[in-house]
Amino acid sequence: MARANAPKRSAKKSQPRKFAEIGGKRLLINEVMDTLWYWMRERHSIHERRLAGQTPWTEDPILKEYKFTNLFRVFDRNTQFILNEVIPDGPSDITETSFRIILFRTFNRIETYRRLRTHFGQLKWATFDIDDYYSELVAEKTTYGHAYFIPAPNALGGDDNRMKHLRLIYLLMTSGFPTELKKLHHLKDALGLTVLYPGLGQFTAFQLLLDLNMCDHFNFSEEEWAVAGPGATDGLVRIFGKEIRGIETLAINWLRENQGAYWNRLSFSPPLRHSSSKGLSAVDIEHALCEFDKYCRGKFPSTTTRRTMIKTRFAPSHEPYTGNLPKKWTKSAMAKEITRPPPSILRHGQVYYEVSHIVMSSGKSKFLVRWLGYEPDEDTWEDAENLGESAGKSLVDWHRKCQAIEDAIAMIASGKFPSKPTTSKSR
């Protein structure tokens, strides 16, 4: 495909500024910016004091009264449960480990997972039966947790939401989702695959990927990219104004790149999730922004985003408080594929760049393209008719992948289930 200019690599800035250049926009930085870094530091200090058995945890009246997630997602209760109980709870191969993680995050409730564990013993894909699991789920009054709820995938059919979600699990596993995911190198590419499945929008798919990324079978870098959920978008609006909408991912990367200047200016020691961290990752900042917006509702009640109140008051859980990390995080930095752009091709006075692969699509004719030798932040959206000959195989591979998933969806919706290691009843 012909391109007028090569993708530009973003430059890091060394000092805080009154304006930010993000996505071609010059945005005024709101005075609440400093509150973001204060909230990050104080919320993580609460976590550290709580682990150490120190009291009081904080003198901040808002943080004392209301419930906030941890600065780092890995320390939140459900994520700790996945790390401490779900991942080690059975065979360690990629299929069975992925099945347990997907099963838990689909319903996102510790009590539901434990109920299934008590009834069925070890929860295994090899013995998974949709009807049996459904019968056990309907016997429980409450099935679902509150955070990161995956909308029911209506395209798969089924009697109610629980059956639809069980069918989604079946689809993910029989389509070879874990092994296909293993072939990818970047979170952005992993998201492009995951959102092809019904019910998994960008944010919920991203949360599932972060859970899977804690096991030993995946090692996506969390430094380079993150999907902004609705709460994180609200947090960004507080800092940059409404013009930030549509360029939230770029804004998250801007905060990640500029964090050192703010920590230095405010004389705050940057909170770290583990000793080898060089700062907050894109994933960390996205997670923090949602809770920052919630904090601002109490701190600055005269300013609003979508919501005006903090609803949930803090109440300690009966679960033991832990702060464990995946062992691989403490051994080395998360993997990051290092690439170098190849020389551009000059044909008849026109510069050409070669397509590496399709990352994701919007509809049938618009594609997010990875250029050979370039990084994920240099992907561009292109119309199919504008892609040159080098994209031919990439487009064929992408359409084949999409069609295979669509065929499996139609089969399950009709009550005909793709084969698995053991026979599963259809409902």
PDB file of N, CA and C in Angstrom, residues 96-128:
ATOM      1  N   GLU A  96      -6.535 -26.516  30.083  1.00  0.00           N
ATOM      2  CA  GLU A  96      -7.238 -26.587  31.371  1.00  0.00           C
ATOM      3  C   GLU A  96      -7.058 -25.308  32.194  1.00  0.00           C
ATOM      4  N   THR A  97      -5.868 -24.721  32.174  1.00  0.00           N
ATOM      5  CA  THR A  97      -5.660 -23.475  32.911  1.00  0.00           C
ATOM      6  C   THR A  97      -6.538 -22.362  32.340  1.00  0.00           C
ATOM      7  N   SER A  98      -6.574 -22.256  31.020  1.00  0.00           N
ATOM      8  CA  SER A  98      -7.400 -21.233  30.381  1.00  0.00           C
ATOM      9  C   SER A  98      -8.874 -21.457  30.670  1.00  0.00           C
ATOM     10  N   PHE A  99      -9.303 -22.715  30.647  1.00  0.00           N
ATOM     11  CA  PHE A  99     -10.711 -23.023  30.942  1.00  0.00           C
ATOM     12  C   PHE A  99     -11.106 -22.523  32.318  1.00  0.00           C
ATOM     13  N   ARG A 100     -10.288 -22.782  33.321  1.00  0.00           N
ATOM     14  CA  ARG A 100     -10.639 -22.356  34.680  1.00  0.00           C
ATOM     15  C   ARG A 100     -10.697 -20.833  34.790  1.00  0.00           C
ATOM     16  N   ILE A 101      -9.754 -20.142  34.157  1.00  0.00           N
ATOM     17  CA  ILE A 101      -9.744 -18.675  34.209  1.00  0.00           C
ATOM     18  C   ILE A 101     -10.971 -18.110  33.500  1.00  0.00           C
ATOM     19  N   ILE A 102     -11.279 -18.644  32.330  1.00  0.00           N
ATOM     20  CA  ILE A 102     -12.447 -18.166  31.568  1.00  0.00           C
ATOM     21  C   ILE A 102     -13.728 -18.449  32.336  1.00  0.00           C
ATOM     22  N   LEU A 103     -13.830 -19.631  32.932  1.00  0.00           N
ATOM     23  CA  LEU A 103     -15.014 -19.992  33.715  1.00  0.00           C
ATOM     24  C   LEU A 103     -15.211 -19.005  34.863  1.00  0.00           C
ATOM     25  N   PHE A 104     -14.153 -18.721  35.599  1.00  0.00           N
ATOM     26  CA  PHE A 104     -14.306 -17.797  36.730  1.00  0.00           C
ATOM     27  C   PHE A 104     -14.693 -16.405  36.256  1.00  0.00           C
ATOM     28  N   ARG A 105     -13.981 -15.854  35.271  1.00  0.00           N
ATOM     29  CA  ARG A 105     -14.221 -14.466  34.870  1.00  0.00           C
ATOM     30  C   ARG A 105     -15.570 -14.302  34.178  1.00  0.00           C
ATOM     31  N   THR A 106     -16.103 -15.354  33.589  1.00  0.00           N
ATOM     32  CA  THR A 106     -17.416 -15.254  32.945  1.00  0.00           C
ATOM     33  C   THR A 106     -18.489 -14.873  33.959  1.00  0.00           C
ATOM     34  N   PHE A 107     -18.440 -15.460  35.149  1.00  0.00           N
ATOM     35  CA  PHE A 107     -19.422 -15.156  36.186  1.00  0.00           C
ATOM     36  C   PHE A 107     -18.859 -14.193  37.238  1.00  0.00           C
ATOM     37  N   ASN A 108     -17.552 -14.169  37.365  1.00  0.00           N
ATOM     38  CA  ASN A 108     -16.828 -13.170  38.166  1.00  0.00           C
ATOM     39  C   ASN A 108     -17.298 -13.114  39.619  1.00  0.00           C
ATOM     40  N   ARG A 109     -17.505 -14.278  40.189  1.00  0.00           N
ATOM     41  CA  ARG A 109     -17.958 -14.335  41.579  1.00  0.00           C
ATOM     42  C   ARG A 109     -17.280 -15.517  42.277  1.00  0.00           C
ATOM     43  N   ILE A 110     -16.551 -15.223  43.336  1.00  0.00           N
ATOM     44  CA  ILE A 110     -15.789 -16.246  44.056  1.00  0.00           C
ATOM     45  C   ILE A 110     -16.698 -17.358  44.565  1.00  0.00           C
ATOM     46  N   GLU A 111     -17.843 -16.978  45.126  1.00  0.00           N
ATOM     47  CA  GLU A 111     -18.758 -17.972  45.690  1.00  0.00           C
ATOM     48  C   GLU A 111     -19.295 -18.919  44.621  1.00  0.00           C
ATOM     49  N   THR A 112     -19.520 -18.413  43.411  1.00  0.00           N
ATOM     50  CA  THR A 112     -20.000 -19.264  42.317  1.00  0.00           C
ATOM     51  C   THR A 112     -18.945 -20.290  41.929  1.00  0.00           C
ATOM     52  N   TYR A 113     -17.703 -19.864  41.800  1.00  0.00           N
ATOM     53  CA  TYR A 113     -16.626 -20.791  41.441  1.00  0.00           C
ATOM     54  C   TYR A 113     -16.478 -21.868  42.522  1.00  0.00           C
ATOM     55  N   ARG A 114     -16.513 -21.452  43.771  1.00  0.00           N
ATOM     56  CA  ARG A 114     -16.346 -22.418  44.867  1.00  0.00           C
ATOM     57  C   ARG A 114     -17.514 -23.405  44.932  1.00  0.00           C
ATOM     58  N   ARG A 115     -18.711 -22.924  44.617  1.00  0.00           N
ATOM     59  CA  ARG A 115     -19.864 -23.824  44.606  1.00  0.00           C
ATOM     60  C   ARG A 115     -19.678 -24.900  43.531  1.00  0.00           C
ATOM     61  N   LEU A 116     -19.257 -24.487  42.351  1.00  0.00           N
ATOM     62  CA  LEU A 116     -19.010 -25.450  41.277  1.00  0.00           C
ATOM     63  C   LEU A 116     -17.892 -26.415  41.672  1.00  0.00           C
ATOM     64  N   ARG A 117     -16.863 -25.878  42.310  1.00  0.00           N
ATOM     65  CA  ARG A 117     -15.721 -26.711  42.742  1.00  0.00           C
ATOM     66  C   ARG A 117     -16.173 -27.754  43.768  1.00  0.00           C
ATOM     67  N   THR A 118     -17.026 -27.347  44.694  1.00  0.00           N
ATOM     68  CA  THR A 118     -17.520 -28.282  45.710  1.00  0.00           C
ATOM     69  C   THR A 118     -18.373 -29.378  45.084  1.00  0.00           C
ATOM     70  N   HIS A 119     -19.194 -29.001  44.111  1.00  0.00           N
ATOM     71  CA  HIS A 119     -20.124 -29.967  43.512  1.00  0.00           C
ATOM     72  C   HIS A 119     -19.417 -30.921  42.546  1.00  0.00           C
ATOM     73  N   PHE A 120     -18.543 -30.379  41.681  1.00  0.00           N
ATOM     74  CA  PHE A 120     -17.955 -31.193  40.619  1.00  0.00           C
ATOM     75  C   PHE A 120     -16.554 -31.706  40.947  1.00  0.00           C
ATOM     76  N   GLY A 121     -15.995 -31.250  42.064  1.00  0.00           N
ATOM     77  CA  GLY A 121     -14.602 -31.578  42.321  1.00  0.00           C
ATOM     78  C   GLY A 121     -13.733 -30.695  41.446  1.00  0.00           C
ATOM     79  N   GLN A 122     -12.670 -31.236  40.925  1.00  0.00           N
ATOM     80  CA  GLN A 122     -11.784 -30.440  40.072  1.00  0.00           C
ATOM     81  C   GLN A 122     -12.525 -30.003  38.810  1.00  0.00           C
ATOM     82  N   LEU A 123     -12.466 -28.691  38.526  1.00  0.00           N
ATOM     83  CA  LEU A 123     -13.167 -28.136  37.363  1.00  0.00           C
ATOM     84  C   LEU A 123     -12.273 -28.282  36.141  1.00  0.00           C
ATOM     85  N   LYS A 124     -12.705 -29.148  35.206  1.00  0.00           N
ATOM     86  CA  LYS A 124     -11.855 -29.466  34.055  1.00  0.00           C
ATOM     87  C   LYS A 124     -12.646 -29.360  32.758  1.00  0.00           C
ATOM     88  N   TRP A 125     -11.992 -28.834  31.729  1.00  0.00           N
ATOM     89  CA  TRP A 125     -12.607 -28.776  30.403  1.00  0.00           C
ATOM     90  C   TRP A 125     -12.900 -30.181  29.892  1.00  0.00           C
ATOM     91  N   ALA A 126     -12.032 -31.114  30.203  1.00  0.00           N
ATOM     92  CA  ALA A 126     -12.211 -32.489  29.715  1.00  0.00           C
ATOM     93  C   ALA A 126     -13.512 -33.107  30.206  1.00  0.00           C
ATOM     94  N   THR A 127     -14.032 -32.670  31.364  1.00  0.00           N
ATOM     95  CA  THR A 127     -15.271 -33.238  31.910  1.00  0.00           C
ATOM     96  C   THR A 127     -16.403 -32.207  31.955  1.00  0.00           C
ATOM     97  N   PHE A 128     -16.188 -31.064  31.348  1.00  0.00           N
ATOM     98  CA  PHE A 128     -17.193 -29.989  31.352  1.00  0.00           C
ATOM     99  C   PHE A 128     -18.451 -30.428  30.602  1.00  0.00           C
TER     100      PHE A 128
END
